[in-house]
XYZ file of C-alpha atoms in Angstrom:
540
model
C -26.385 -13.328 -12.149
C -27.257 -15.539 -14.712
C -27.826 -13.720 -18.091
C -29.479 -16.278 -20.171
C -32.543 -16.297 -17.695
C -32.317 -12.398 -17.863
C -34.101 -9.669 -20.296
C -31.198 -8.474 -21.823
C -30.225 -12.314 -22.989
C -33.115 -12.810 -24.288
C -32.848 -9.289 -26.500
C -29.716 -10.505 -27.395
C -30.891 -13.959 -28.270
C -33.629 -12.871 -30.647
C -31.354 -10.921 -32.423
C -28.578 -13.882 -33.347
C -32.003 -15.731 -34.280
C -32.699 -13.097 -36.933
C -29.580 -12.636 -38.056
C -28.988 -16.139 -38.588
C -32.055 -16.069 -40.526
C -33.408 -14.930 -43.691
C -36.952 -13.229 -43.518
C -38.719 -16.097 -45.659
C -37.411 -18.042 -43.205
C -38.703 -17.126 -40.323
C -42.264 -17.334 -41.948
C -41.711 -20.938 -42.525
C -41.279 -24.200 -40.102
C -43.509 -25.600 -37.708
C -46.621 -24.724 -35.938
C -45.650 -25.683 -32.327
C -47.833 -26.398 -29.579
C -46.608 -24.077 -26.388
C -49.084 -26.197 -24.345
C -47.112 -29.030 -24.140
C -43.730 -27.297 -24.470
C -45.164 -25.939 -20.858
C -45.853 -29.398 -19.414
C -42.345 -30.288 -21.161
C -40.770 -27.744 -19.021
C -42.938 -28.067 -15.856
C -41.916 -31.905 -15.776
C -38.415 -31.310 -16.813
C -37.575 -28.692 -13.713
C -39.919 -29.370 -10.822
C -40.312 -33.401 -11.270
C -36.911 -33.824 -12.573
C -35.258 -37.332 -12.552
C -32.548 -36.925 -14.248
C -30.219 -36.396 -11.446
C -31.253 -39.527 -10.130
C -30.510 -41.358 -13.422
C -27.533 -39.978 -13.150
C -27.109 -41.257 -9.930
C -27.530 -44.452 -10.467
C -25.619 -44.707 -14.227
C -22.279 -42.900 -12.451
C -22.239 -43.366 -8.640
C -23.622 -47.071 -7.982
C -22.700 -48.804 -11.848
C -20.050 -46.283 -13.010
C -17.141 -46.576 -14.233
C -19.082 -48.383 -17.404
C -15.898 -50.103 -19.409
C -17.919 -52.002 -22.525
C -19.139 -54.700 -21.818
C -17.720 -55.128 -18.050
C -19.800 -56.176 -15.066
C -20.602 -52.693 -14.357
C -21.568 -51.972 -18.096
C -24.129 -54.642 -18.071
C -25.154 -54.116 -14.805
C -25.983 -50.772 -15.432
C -27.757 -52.092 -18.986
C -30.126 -54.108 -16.516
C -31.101 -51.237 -14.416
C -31.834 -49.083 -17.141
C -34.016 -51.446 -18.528
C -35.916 -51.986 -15.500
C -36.112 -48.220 -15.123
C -37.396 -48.211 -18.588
C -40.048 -50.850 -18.105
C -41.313 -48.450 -14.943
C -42.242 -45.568 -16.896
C -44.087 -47.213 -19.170
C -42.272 -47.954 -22.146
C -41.907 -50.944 -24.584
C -39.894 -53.381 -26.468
C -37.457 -53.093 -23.500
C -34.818 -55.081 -24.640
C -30.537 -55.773 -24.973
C -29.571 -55.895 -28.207
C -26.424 -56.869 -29.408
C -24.087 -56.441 -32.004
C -20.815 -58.001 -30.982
C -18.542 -59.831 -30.775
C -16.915 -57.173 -29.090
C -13.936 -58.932 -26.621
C -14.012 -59.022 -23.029
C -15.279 -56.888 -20.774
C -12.819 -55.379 -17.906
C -12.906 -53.221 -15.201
C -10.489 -52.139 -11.973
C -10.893 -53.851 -8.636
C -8.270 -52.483 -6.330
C -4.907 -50.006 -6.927
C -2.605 -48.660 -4.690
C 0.649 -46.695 -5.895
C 3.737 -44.973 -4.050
C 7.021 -43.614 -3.978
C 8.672 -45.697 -1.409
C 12.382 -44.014 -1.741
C 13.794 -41.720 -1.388
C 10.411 -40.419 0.739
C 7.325 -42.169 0.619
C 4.309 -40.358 -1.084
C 1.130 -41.862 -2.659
C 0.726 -41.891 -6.058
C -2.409 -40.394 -7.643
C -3.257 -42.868 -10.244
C -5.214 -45.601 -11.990
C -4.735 -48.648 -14.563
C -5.265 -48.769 -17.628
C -7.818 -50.887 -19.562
C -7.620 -53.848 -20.315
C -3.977 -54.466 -18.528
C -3.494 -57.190 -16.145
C -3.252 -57.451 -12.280
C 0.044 -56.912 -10.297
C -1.079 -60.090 -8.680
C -0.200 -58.751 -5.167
C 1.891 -55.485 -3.948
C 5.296 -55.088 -6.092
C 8.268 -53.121 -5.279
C 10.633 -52.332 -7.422
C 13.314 -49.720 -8.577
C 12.177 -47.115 -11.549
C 13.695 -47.097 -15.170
C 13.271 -44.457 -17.439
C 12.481 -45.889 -20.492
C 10.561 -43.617 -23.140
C 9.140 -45.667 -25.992
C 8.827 -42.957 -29.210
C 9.256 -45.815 -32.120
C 10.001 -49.666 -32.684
C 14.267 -48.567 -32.780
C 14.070 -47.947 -29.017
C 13.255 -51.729 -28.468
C 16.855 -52.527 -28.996
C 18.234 -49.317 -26.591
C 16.820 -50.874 -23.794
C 16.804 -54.451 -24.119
C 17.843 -56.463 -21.061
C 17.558 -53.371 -19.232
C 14.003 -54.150 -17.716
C 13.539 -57.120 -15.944
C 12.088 -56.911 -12.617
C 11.893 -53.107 -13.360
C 9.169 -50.142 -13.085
C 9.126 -49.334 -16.364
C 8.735 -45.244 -17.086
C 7.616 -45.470 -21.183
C 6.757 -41.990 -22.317
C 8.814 -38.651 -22.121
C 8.245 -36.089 -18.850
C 5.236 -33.833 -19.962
C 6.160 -30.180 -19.570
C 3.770 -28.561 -17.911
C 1.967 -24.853 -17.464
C 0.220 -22.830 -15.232
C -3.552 -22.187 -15.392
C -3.791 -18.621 -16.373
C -7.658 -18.706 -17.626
C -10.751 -20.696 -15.952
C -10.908 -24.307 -16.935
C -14.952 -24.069 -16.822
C -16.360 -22.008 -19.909
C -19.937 -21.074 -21.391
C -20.045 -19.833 -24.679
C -20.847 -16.142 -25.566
C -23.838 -15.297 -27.715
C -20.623 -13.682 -30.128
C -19.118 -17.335 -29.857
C -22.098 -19.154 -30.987
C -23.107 -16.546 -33.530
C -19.099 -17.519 -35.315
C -19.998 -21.427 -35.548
C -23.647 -20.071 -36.861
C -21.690 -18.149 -39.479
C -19.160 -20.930 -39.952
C -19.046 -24.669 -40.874
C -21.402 -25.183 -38.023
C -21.671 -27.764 -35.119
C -22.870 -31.022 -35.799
C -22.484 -31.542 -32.183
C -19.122 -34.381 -32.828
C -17.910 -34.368 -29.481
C -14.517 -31.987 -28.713
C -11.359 -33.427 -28.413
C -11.825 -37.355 -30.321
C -10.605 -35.878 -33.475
C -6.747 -37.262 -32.137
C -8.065 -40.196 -29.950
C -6.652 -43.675 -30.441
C -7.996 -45.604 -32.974
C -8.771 -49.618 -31.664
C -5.364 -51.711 -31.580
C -3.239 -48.587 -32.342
C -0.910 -47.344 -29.393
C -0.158 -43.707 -29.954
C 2.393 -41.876 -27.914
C 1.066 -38.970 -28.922
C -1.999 -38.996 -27.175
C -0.332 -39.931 -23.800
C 2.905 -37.404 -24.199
C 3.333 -34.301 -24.951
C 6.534 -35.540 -26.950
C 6.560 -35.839 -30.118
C 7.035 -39.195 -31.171
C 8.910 -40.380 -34.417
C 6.524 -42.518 -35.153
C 3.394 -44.544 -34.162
C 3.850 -47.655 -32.279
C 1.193 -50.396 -32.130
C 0.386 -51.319 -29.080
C 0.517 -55.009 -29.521
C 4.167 -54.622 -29.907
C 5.133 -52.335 -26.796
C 3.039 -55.069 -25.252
C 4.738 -57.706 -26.665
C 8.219 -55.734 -25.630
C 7.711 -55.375 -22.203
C 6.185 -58.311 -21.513
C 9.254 -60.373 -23.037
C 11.578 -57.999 -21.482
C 10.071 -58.856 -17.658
C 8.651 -55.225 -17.057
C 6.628 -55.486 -13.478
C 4.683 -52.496 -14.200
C 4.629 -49.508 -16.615
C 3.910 -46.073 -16.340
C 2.225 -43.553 -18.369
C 1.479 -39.441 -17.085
C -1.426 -39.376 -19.071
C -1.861 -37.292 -22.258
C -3.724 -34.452 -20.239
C -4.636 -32.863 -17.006
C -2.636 -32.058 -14.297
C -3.153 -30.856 -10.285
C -4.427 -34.041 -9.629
C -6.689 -34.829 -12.668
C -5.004 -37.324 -15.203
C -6.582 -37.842 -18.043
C -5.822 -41.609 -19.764
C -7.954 -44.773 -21.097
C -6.576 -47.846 -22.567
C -3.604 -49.980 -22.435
C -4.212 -53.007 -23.165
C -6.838 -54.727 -25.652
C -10.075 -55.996 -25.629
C -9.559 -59.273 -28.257
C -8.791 -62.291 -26.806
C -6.200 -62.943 -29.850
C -4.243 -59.745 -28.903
C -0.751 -60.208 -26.156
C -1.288 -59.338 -23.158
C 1.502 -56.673 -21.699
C 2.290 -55.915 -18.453
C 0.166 -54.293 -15.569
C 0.057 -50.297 -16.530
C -1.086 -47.632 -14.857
C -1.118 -43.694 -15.334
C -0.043 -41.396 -12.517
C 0.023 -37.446 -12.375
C 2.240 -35.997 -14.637
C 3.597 -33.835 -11.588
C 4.575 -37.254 -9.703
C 6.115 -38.828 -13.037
C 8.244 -35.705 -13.542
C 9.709 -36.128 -9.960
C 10.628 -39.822 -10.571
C 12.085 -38.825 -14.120
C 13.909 -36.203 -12.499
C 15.425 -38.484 -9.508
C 16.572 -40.731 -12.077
C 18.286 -38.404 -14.087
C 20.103 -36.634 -11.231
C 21.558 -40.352 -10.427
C 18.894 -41.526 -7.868
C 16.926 -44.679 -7.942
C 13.616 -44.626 -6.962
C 11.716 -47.475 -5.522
C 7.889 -47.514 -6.116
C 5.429 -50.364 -5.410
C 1.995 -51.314 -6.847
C -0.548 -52.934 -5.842
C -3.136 -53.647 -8.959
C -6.143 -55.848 -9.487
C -8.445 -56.011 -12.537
C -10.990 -58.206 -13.826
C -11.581 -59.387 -16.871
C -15.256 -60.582 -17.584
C -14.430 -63.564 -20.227
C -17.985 -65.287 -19.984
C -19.844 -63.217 -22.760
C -17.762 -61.580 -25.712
C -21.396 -59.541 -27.023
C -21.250 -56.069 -27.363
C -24.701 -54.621 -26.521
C -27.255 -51.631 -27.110
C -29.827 -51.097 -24.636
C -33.866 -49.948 -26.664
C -36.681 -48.996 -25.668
C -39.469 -47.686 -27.241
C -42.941 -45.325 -26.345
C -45.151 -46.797 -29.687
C -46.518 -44.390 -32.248
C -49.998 -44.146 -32.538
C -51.157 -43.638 -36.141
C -47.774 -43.762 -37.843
C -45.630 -46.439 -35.336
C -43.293 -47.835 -38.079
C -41.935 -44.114 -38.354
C -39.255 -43.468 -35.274
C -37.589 -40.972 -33.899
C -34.870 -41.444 -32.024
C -32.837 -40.202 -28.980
C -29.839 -41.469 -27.392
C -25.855 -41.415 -26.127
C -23.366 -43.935 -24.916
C -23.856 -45.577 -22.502
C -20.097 -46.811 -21.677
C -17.309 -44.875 -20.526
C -13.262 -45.011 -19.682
C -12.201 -46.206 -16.039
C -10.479 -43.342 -14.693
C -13.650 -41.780 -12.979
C -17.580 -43.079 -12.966
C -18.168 -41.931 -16.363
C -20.147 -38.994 -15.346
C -19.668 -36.610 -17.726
C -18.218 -39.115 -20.650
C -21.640 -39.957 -20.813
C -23.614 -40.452 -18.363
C -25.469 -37.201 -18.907
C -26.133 -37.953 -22.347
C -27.782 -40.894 -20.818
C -29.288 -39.842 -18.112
C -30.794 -36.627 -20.771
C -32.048 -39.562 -23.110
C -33.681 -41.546 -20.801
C -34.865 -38.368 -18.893
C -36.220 -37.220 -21.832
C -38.367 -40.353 -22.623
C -39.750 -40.198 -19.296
C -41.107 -36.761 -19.689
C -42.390 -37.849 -23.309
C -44.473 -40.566 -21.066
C -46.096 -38.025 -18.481
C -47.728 -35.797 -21.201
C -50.312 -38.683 -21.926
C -50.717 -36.729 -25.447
C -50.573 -39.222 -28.574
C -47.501 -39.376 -30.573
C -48.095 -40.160 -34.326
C -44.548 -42.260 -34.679
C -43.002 -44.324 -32.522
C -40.195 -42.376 -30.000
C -37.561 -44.821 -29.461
C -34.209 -44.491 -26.819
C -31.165 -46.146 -27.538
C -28.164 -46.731 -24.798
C -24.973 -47.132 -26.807
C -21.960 -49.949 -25.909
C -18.560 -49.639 -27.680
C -18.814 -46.004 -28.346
C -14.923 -45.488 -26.792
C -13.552 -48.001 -28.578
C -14.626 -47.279 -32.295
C -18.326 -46.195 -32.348
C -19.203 -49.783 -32.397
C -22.528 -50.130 -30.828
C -24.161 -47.315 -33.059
C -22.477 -48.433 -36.473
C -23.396 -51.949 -36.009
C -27.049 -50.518 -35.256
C -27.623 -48.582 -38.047
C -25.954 -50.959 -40.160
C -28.310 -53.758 -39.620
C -31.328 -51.764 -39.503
C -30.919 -49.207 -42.218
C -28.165 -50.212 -44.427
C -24.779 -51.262 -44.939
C -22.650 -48.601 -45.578
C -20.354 -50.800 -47.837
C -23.334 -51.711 -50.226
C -26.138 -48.965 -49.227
C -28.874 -51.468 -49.612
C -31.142 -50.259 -47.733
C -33.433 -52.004 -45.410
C -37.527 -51.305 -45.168
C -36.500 -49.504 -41.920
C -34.266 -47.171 -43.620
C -37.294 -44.998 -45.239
C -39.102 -45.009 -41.921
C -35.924 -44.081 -39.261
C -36.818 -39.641 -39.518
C -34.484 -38.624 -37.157
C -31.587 -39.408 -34.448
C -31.077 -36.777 -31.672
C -27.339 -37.611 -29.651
C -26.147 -35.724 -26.318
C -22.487 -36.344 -26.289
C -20.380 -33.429 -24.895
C -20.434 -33.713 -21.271
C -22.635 -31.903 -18.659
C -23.296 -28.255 -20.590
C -26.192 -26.620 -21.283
C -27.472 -26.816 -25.177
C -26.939 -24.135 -26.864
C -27.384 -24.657 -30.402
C -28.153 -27.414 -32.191
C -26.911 -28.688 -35.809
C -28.903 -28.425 -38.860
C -26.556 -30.914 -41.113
C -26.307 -28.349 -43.964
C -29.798 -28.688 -44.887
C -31.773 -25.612 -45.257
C -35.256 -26.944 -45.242
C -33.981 -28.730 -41.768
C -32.655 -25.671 -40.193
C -36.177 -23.766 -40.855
C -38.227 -26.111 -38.974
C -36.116 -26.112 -36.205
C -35.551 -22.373 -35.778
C -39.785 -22.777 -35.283
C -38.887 -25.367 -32.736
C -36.399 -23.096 -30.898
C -38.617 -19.596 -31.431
C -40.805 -20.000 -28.085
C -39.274 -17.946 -24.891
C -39.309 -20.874 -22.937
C -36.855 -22.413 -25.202
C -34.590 -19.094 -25.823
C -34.438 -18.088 -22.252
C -33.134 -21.669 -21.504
C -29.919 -20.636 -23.765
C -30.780 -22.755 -26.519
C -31.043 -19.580 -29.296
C -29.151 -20.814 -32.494
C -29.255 -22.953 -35.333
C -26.062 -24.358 -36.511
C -24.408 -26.800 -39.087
C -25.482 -24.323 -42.317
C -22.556 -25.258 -44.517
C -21.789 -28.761 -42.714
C -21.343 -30.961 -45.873
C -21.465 -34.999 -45.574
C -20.470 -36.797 -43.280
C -17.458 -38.596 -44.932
C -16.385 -41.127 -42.213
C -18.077 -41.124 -38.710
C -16.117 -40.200 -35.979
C -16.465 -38.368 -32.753
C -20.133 -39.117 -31.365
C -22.445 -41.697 -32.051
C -24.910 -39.232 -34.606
C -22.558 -39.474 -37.227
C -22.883 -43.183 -37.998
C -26.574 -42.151 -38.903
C -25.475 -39.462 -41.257
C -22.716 -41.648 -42.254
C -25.834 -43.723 -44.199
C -27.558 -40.182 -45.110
C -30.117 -40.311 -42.170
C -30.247 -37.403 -40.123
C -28.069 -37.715 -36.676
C -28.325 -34.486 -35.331
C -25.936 -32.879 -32.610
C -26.783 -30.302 -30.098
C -24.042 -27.801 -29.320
C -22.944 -27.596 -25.463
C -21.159 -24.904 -23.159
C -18.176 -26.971 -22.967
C -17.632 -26.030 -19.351
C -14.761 -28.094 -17.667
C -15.333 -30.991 -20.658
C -12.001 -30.965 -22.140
C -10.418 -29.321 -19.111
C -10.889 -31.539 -16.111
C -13.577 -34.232 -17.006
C -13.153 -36.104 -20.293
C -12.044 -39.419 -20.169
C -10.293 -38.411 -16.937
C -10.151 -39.416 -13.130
C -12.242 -36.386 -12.326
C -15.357 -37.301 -14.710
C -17.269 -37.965 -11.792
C -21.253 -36.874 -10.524
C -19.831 -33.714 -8.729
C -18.841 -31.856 -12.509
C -22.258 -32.198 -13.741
C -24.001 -28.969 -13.527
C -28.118 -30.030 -12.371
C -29.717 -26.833 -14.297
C -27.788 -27.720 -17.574
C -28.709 -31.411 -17.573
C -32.323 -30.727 -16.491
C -32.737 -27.609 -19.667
C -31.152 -30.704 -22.490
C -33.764 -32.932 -20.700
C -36.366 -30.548 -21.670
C -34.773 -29.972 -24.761
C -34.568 -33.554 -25.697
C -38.287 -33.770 -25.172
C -39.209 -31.361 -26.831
C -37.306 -32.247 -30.223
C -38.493 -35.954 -29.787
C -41.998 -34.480 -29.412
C -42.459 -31.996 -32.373
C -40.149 -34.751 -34.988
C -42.629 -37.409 -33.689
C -46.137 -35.520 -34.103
C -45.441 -33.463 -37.176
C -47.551 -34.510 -40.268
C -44.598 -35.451 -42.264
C -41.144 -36.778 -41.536
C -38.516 -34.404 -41.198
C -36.482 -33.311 -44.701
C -33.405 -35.812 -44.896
C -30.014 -35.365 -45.929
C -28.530 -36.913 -49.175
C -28.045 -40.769 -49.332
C -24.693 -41.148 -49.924
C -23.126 -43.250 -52.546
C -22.264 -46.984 -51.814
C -18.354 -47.623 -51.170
C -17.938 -50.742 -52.713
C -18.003 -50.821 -56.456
């Protein structure tokens, strides 16, 4: 049975809503129009597309490496799909350079001795080609610091290079798909909120830094750049190395980069991460005195031609006030391992969905509703910080441009294929009023969106995590929604399972009409939406 479409959720809802808020409160926000919150919702569930954006964004251009063939291929269908529905200023925008573009064109792994089995697996970015099958015996080899350079030099020539520690693994004793509890949401509503940062970036690799930590469960000594294990195993003669991933197991392995994306940065050898289950056994035949032979067969392509980074825009034109723009959006690249389903190709799929709906209600839109397609998101929230900016202002300086005063808000879906749930209010009271009116109606509560969240969220101090905090980053409101995290962190995230079979259809169709419905009500409200504070500029 599903409870959030049932009475009793709904009872339950209401009653989070008014204890989240104060009686004045609920007086205040918007007067919305349940009219066109109907057509929202009739276009959003029985002439849904956003299955088939997803479709097309996962299944035919996915996996969506920045600025690979597949990423810009993708960029051109998007815009074409764009153009169909009506919208305008369809356009590529860059903001590089960014470094080449690279993506995976064949791999084949196994265990040749002492039995043969395949190896579950995949390479990692931006690492070369094997160049043909290679075969090869196994070394154990694990990298934790620059002093284990000299344990193992002249030791790996020729070799199948095993660089991180076994990861110890345990078994699944709760469900690794989740939806939050009305009690769960209520505790972020009470807390420091939700500002809808994507889970489980806070530890991610930052660009050019190689972090054991995030592919071991070992505790390293200490960080390693990458550029020098490159540099190591590439002067040492390493055919391959080997990585179990820093998550998943049973088959899903969850990894991204290995290499780099700057053509001024060594190139190492070809790598490629395997199931920690299948690195344990090698580990273990090596220790008990047994040498493995594995082979690999890896080939990659690096697209050299164009070194741009790029956004994809497009734009349905206000009517009275179209220098005034709201905004929706998500990244549009992803990691290798899978098609970049999840990891965000719903957020994408939601964006442009919603956009499409916005062009069916043929119902005039004071400011301009504009849809933005991230690139470099992965690697360092590049696309959106280079957007904002050079549109808004420079965080550096905070001189800000005339577009600055006019950008009202920036809705971001960024946390896989769950339903929305709450959504973040930045720590701004006057905010979180108007969009408790927007989230009042039943059609909205019954679809599980019933909170308001982000009360006490202070500043955002350095962005991180999603592409909405390089708006708040320059004291413009980039506002999260909160997700059911379902199998997010557990299966699909950056992993070789983030594919169109984890995305849940209902979900992505209710942040569709969710999308819509925020873009709608920011964009047609007499005045712009209450703003957060501008911060301070950095450089004195």
């Amino acid at each position: 049975m599903n409870l959030l479409r049932s009475g009793q959720a709904a009872v339950t809802a209401m009653a989070l809503l008014l204890v989240s808020a104060s009686p004045a409160q609920q007086q205040g926000g918007d007067k919305v129009d349940l009219d066109t919150l109907a057509q929202i919702k009739t276009e959003a569930y029985q002439h849904s597309q956003v299955m088939e954006n997803l479709f097309y964004i996962s299944e035919v251009y996915g996996p969506r490496i920045t600025n690979s063939p597949n990423h810009r291929a993708a960029a051109e269908w998007a815009m074409k799909q764009m153009k169909d529905w009506g919208l305008k200023n369809v356009h590529i925008e860059e903001w590089g350079p960014f470094g080449y573009g690279w993506q995976i064109k064949k791999y084949y792994g196994a265990l040749e001795t002492p039995a043969y089995a395949a190896l579950i697996g995949f390479p990692l970015a931006w690492t070369p080609s094997t160049n043909g099958p290679v075969t090869a015996d196994a070394v154990f080899a694990p990298l934790h610091s620059k002093e284990d350079f000299a344990k193992y030099h002249g030791k790996l020539k020729g070799k199948i290079v095993l660089i991180f520690d076994p990861r110890e693994l345990a078994m699944h004793t709760e469900p690794d798909a989740k939806r939050l509890t009305d009690e769960e949401i209520q505790a972020r509503v009470n807390g420091n909120g939700f500002g809808g940062a994507r889970r489980g970036r806070a530890n991610a690799p930052k660009p050019g830094e190689y972090t054991p930590a995030t592919l071991s469960t070992a505790a390293p000594t200490g960080r390693i750049l990458r550029n020098e294990v490159n540099t190591f195993l590439k002067e040492e003669g390493a055919l391959v190395a080997i990585t179990p991933g820093y998550n998943g197991d049973g088959g899903t392995i969850f990894a991204s980069y290995g290499g780099s994306q700057d053509p001024k940065d060594p190139v190492g050898p070809p790598m490629a991460a395997i199931t920690p289950e299948q690195y344990n056994r090698v580990v273990r035949l090596i220790q008990h005195g047994i040498t493995p032979k594995l082979t690999f067969d890896i080939q990659t392509e690096y697209q050299k031609k164009d070194l741009m980074g790029l956004n994809v825009v497009g734009e349905i034109p206000g009517t009275t006030k179209p220098d005034e723009v709201v905004m929706v959006g998500g990244h549009f690249d992803s990691w290798q391992g899978g098609t970049g389903a999840t990891d965000n190709g719903t957020g994408s799929s939601v964006a442009m969905e919603a956009v499409r709906i916005l062009t069916t209600l043929h119902k005039p839109m004071a400011r301009t509703v504009r849809v933005a397609l991230w690139g470099g998101e992965e690697e360092g929230l590049y696309g959106s910080l280079a957007y904002v900016q050079t549109h808004f202002a420079p965080r550096d300086t905070m001189v800000q441009t005339p577009e600055y005063k006019n950008l009202d808000v920036y809705f971001n879906d960024d946390s896989g294929s769950g339903r929305f749930r709450g959504v973040s209010a930045l720590g701004n009271a006057e905010l979180a009023e108007i969009f408790r009116s927007w989230i009042a109606p039943e059609a909205i509560k019954d679809s599980g969106l019933i909170a308001v969240t982000g009360l006490h969220q202070g500043p955002t101090l350095q962005p991180g995590g999603t592409d909405s905090t390089s708006f708040s980053w320059i004291g413009l409101d980039g506002i999260g929604f909160m997700q059911d995290p379902l199998e997010y962190g557990s299966r699909t995230h950056h992993s070789n399972m983030d594919l169109y079979d984890r995305v849940q259809k209902d979900d992505v169709e209710q942040g569709s009409m969710i999308e819509a419905w925020f873009a709608y009500n920011a964009a047609t409200r007499p005045d712009m939406l209450p703003r957060i504070p501008t911060p301070e500029p950095t450089k004195k």
